[in-house]
Amino acid sequence: LLGEEQSGHIKEVGFELYQQMLEEAVAEVKDTGEVQDSGWSPQIAVGTAVMIPESYVPDLQLRMALYRRLGDLETTEEIDGFGAELIDRFG
């Protein structure tokens, strides 16, 4: 159903977000006949300020993967383990 390029995009942003973005693009094409570059930037709401600075993890794809993992953490132990991994990997 999806080509290799689209599948890569799904891996980067996650299926649900990709589906939402695709639905918005289809609706825009139906309304205007073309897709505009919205300059959209992802925002993740977790109830507290969380940011992995570009200076800490320069690779955008890796930072997005870390954000996805962070969003899946449920326990204090998982959060502590994730923090320890970040320190081990990135200083």
GROMACS .gro file of C-alpha atoms in nm:
model
   91
    1LEU     CA    1   0.000   0.000   0.000
    2LEU     CA    2   0.279   0.245   0.088
    3GLY     CA    3   0.603   0.291  -0.100
    4GLU     CA    4   0.942   0.266   0.066
    5GLU     CA    5   0.970   0.645   0.110
    6GLN     CA    6   0.632   0.666   0.287
    7SER     CA    7   0.720   0.372   0.509
    8GLY     CA    8   1.036   0.556   0.612
    9HIS     CA    9   0.829   0.858   0.712
   10ILE     CA   10   0.603   0.636   0.923
   11LYS     CA   11   0.905   0.496   1.107
   12GLU     CA   12   1.028   0.849   1.182
   13VAL     CA   13   0.706   1.000   1.322
   14GLY     CA   14   0.499   0.698   1.423
   15PHE     CA   15   0.188   0.560   1.257
   16GLU     CA   16  -0.077   0.767   1.437
   17LEU     CA   17   0.097   1.099   1.377
   18TYR     CA   18   0.168   1.003   1.015
   19GLN     CA   19  -0.198   0.912   0.964
   20GLN     CA   20  -0.309   1.246   1.111
   21MET     CA   21  -0.065   1.437   0.890
   22LEU     CA   22  -0.184   1.242   0.584
   23GLU     CA   23  -0.551   1.311   0.665
   24GLU     CA   24  -0.477   1.684   0.702
   25ALA     CA   25  -0.291   1.690   0.369
   26VAL     CA   26  -0.577   1.511   0.192
   27ALA     CA   27  -0.832   1.753   0.342
   28GLU     CA   28  -0.620   2.049   0.229
   29VAL     CA   29  -0.597   1.915  -0.126
   30LYS     CA   30  -0.975   1.872  -0.131
   31ASP     CA   31  -1.021   2.232  -0.012
   32THR     CA   32  -0.755   2.416  -0.213
   33GLY     CA   33  -0.644   2.173  -0.481
   34GLU     CA   34  -0.284   2.177  -0.357
   35VAL     CA   35  -0.072   2.104  -0.052
   36GLN     CA   36   0.096   2.401   0.114
   37ASP     CA   37   0.418   2.368   0.312
   38SER     CA   38   0.294   2.465   0.656
   39GLY     CA   39   0.634   2.474   0.825
   40TRP     CA   40   0.480   2.239   1.082
   41SER     CA   41   0.699   2.141   1.373
   42PRO     CA   42   0.616   1.852   1.608
   43GLN     CA   43   0.516   1.929   1.965
   44ILE     CA   44   0.484   1.670   2.236
   45ALA     CA   45   0.282   1.746   2.552
   46VAL     CA   46   0.383   1.536   2.852
   47GLY     CA   47   0.271   1.759   3.137
   48THR     CA   48   0.619   1.891   3.216
   49ALA     CA   49   0.897   2.070   3.032
   50VAL     CA   50   1.102   1.813   2.841
   51MET     CA   51   1.357   1.892   2.575
   52ILE     CA   52   1.658   1.712   2.435
   53PRO     CA   53   1.880   1.994   2.307
   54GLU     CA   54   2.023   1.970   1.956
   55SER     CA   55   2.365   2.033   2.110
   56TYR     CA   56   2.319   1.717   2.323
   57VAL     CA   57   2.186   1.489   2.044
   58PRO     CA   58   2.260   1.656   1.707
   59ASP     CA   59   2.093   1.389   1.489
   60LEU     CA   60   1.724   1.480   1.443
   61GLN     CA   61   1.610   1.124   1.368
   62LEU     CA   62   1.781   0.997   1.681
   63ARG     CA   63   1.629   1.279   1.890
   64MET     CA   64   1.282   1.195   1.755
   65ALA     CA   65   1.337   0.827   1.838
   66LEU     CA   66   1.440   0.925   2.191
   67TYR     CA   67   1.128   1.142   2.226
   68ARG     CA   68   0.910   0.849   2.112
   69ARG     CA   69   1.078   0.621   2.366
   70LEU     CA   70   1.041   0.886   2.636
   71GLY     CA   71   0.669   0.911   2.560
   72ASP     CA   72   0.628   0.537   2.618
   73LEU     CA   73   0.789   0.536   2.964
   74GLU     CA   74   0.539   0.462   3.240
   75THR     CA   75   0.727   0.401   3.564
   76THR     CA   76   0.987   0.588   3.766
   77GLU     CA   77   1.224   0.297   3.713
   78GLU     CA   78   1.185   0.322   3.334
   79ILE     CA   79   1.246   0.698   3.346
   80ASP     CA   80   1.554   0.653   3.566
   81GLY     CA   81   1.687   0.385   3.331
   82PHE     CA   82   1.628   0.607   3.029
   83GLY     CA   83   1.811   0.894   3.202
   84ALA     CA   84   2.104   0.667   3.284
   85GLU     CA   85   2.116   0.550   2.922
   86LEU     CA   86   2.124   0.910   2.797
   87ILE     CA   87   2.412   0.992   3.032
   88ASP     CA   88   2.597   0.677   2.925
   89ARG     CA   89   2.548   0.743   2.552
   90PHE     CA   90   2.574   1.122   2.531
   91GLY     CA   91   2.747   1.236   2.849
   0.00000   0.00000   0.00000
